[in-house]
Amino acid sequence: NAGVTQTPKFRVLKTGQSMTLLCAQDMNHEYMYWYRQDPGMGLRLIHYSVGEGTTAKGEVPDGYNVSRLKKQNFLLGLESAAPSQTSVYFCASSFEDYQPQHFGDGTRLSIL
Amino acid sequence: DQQVKQNSPSLSVQEGRISILNCDYTNSMFDYFLWYKKYPAEGPTFLISISSIKDKNEDGRFTVFLNKSAKHLSLHIVPSQPGDSAVYFCAASARTNAGKSTFGDGTTLTVKP
């Protein structure tokens, strides 16, 4: 029972490089979310999706893009990485709103 | 303006005693509240929730209390165990915000044997 799987777990990028973080869930959840967590802070919502083919901006969307082409996958892209995007990124999913979210174990991203 | 605040960054208690973690919110539209627990190098896991129509919800050693007039909720852990040592996040949702959760900054609980 995998739940929510994030790939990769760690990555180091240089400023200006691009990359895509992959999130996959096997619970047939409609809602998926991308958060970032910085030291000493809570989770801040970057983008979210309420179903296949939909995406919406969260609290801190600038510098990120997302896609939800398949219900089970939610991709987070950084087109031109900046040091300010150094963070731990968490993906989550839920069956619907007002339901507890299931989280992956995070991707630790460092941008030099 | 932070809408969900956990004013105590850390809390240390003795094994067997009660742990009380607090959370305050400012948005009166919040109507569903959750607590998550997070161990190092893992994602948060759901612990317990409460709807605004209730003032208490209990699940084993964990009880959440909601005081709507004070815009305050608390998580009680009785008795505390060393395995409860983790970061605890309070989160709040509002139907007017499509049910998205707003998280506090977390409280690190240490339970000493």
CSV table of C-alpha atoms in Angstrom, one decimal, chain A residues 6 33-47 58-60 87-93 100-107, chain B residues 2-6 30 34-39 42-46 87-92 97 100-107:
chain,number,residue,atom,x,y,z
A,6,GLN,CA,7.3,11.5,-4.3
A,33,TYR,CA,-1.7,19.5,-3.4
A,34,TRP,CA,1.8,20.7,-3.5
A,35,TYR,CA,3.3,22.4,-0.4
A,36,ARG,CA,6.6,23.8,0.5
A,37,GLN,CA,8.0,23.8,4.0
A,38,ASP,CA,10.8,26.1,5.0
A,39,PRO,CA,12.8,25.8,8.3
A,40,GLY,CA,10.6,26.8,11.3
A,41,MET,CA,7.6,27.3,9.2
A,42,GLY,CA,4.4,25.5,8.4
A,43,LEU,CA,3.3,24.1,5.1
A,44,ARG,CA,2.5,26.7,2.5
A,45,LEU,CA,0.3,25.7,-0.5
A,46,ILE,CA,1.9,26.2,-3.9
A,47,HIS,CA,-0.7,24.8,-6.3
A,58,GLY,CA,-2.3,28.4,-3.9
A,59,GLU,CA,-0.7,30.8,-1.5
A,60,VAL,CA,2.8,30.9,-3.1
A,87,SER,CA,13.0,24.0,0.5
A,88,VAL,CA,11.3,20.7,1.3
A,89,TYR,CA,8.4,20.0,-1.0
A,90,PHE,CA,5.5,17.8,0.1
A,91,CYS,CA,2.7,16.4,-2.1
A,92,ALA,CA,-0.6,15.4,-0.6
A,93,SER,CA,-3.9,14.0,-1.7
A,100,PRO,CA,-7.7,14.7,5.9
A,101,GLN,CA,-4.8,14.8,3.5
A,102,HIS,CA,-2.3,12.0,2.9
A,103,PHE,CA,1.2,13.2,2.5
A,104,GLY,CA,4.3,11.9,0.7
A,105,ASP,CA,7.6,11.8,2.5
A,106,GLY,CA,8.9,15.0,0.8
A,107,THR,CA,11.5,16.1,-1.7
B,2,GLN,CA,-0.8,34.5,9.7
B,3,GLN,CA,-4.3,33.1,10.0
B,4,VAL,CA,-3.3,30.0,12.0
B,5,LYS,CA,-0.8,30.5,14.8
B,6,GLN,CA,0.9,28.0,17.1
B,30,PHE,CA,-12.8,28.4,9.4
B,34,LEU,CA,-7.2,19.1,11.9
B,35,TRP,CA,-4.0,18.1,13.7
B,36,TYR,CA,-1.2,16.4,11.9
B,37,LYS,CA,1.9,14.8,13.4
B,38,LYS,CA,5.3,14.8,11.6
B,39,TYR,CA,8.4,12.7,12.3
B,42,GLU,CA,8.7,11.8,6.9
B,43,GLY,CA,5.5,13.5,5.6
B,44,PRO,CA,2.8,14.7,8.1
B,45,THR,CA,0.2,12.2,9.1
B,46,PHE,CA,-3.3,12.9,10.1
B,87,VAL,CA,6.3,18.1,15.3
B,88,TYR,CA,2.5,18.8,15.6
B,89,PHE,CA,0.8,21.0,13.0
B,90,CYS,CA,-2.6,22.6,13.4
B,91,ALA,CA,-4.6,23.2,10.2
B,92,ALA,CA,-7.8,24.9,9.5
B,97,ASN,CA,-11.9,28.7,0.5
B,100,LYS,CA,-8.1,24.2,1.4
B,101,SER,CA,-6.1,23.9,4.6
B,102,THR,CA,-4.1,26.6,6.2
B,103,PHE,CA,-1.3,25.3,8.4
B,104,GLY,CA,0.3,26.7,11.6
B,105,ASP,CA,4.1,26.7,12.0
B,106,GLY,CA,4.1,23.6,14.2
B,107,THR,CA,5.1,22.8,17.8
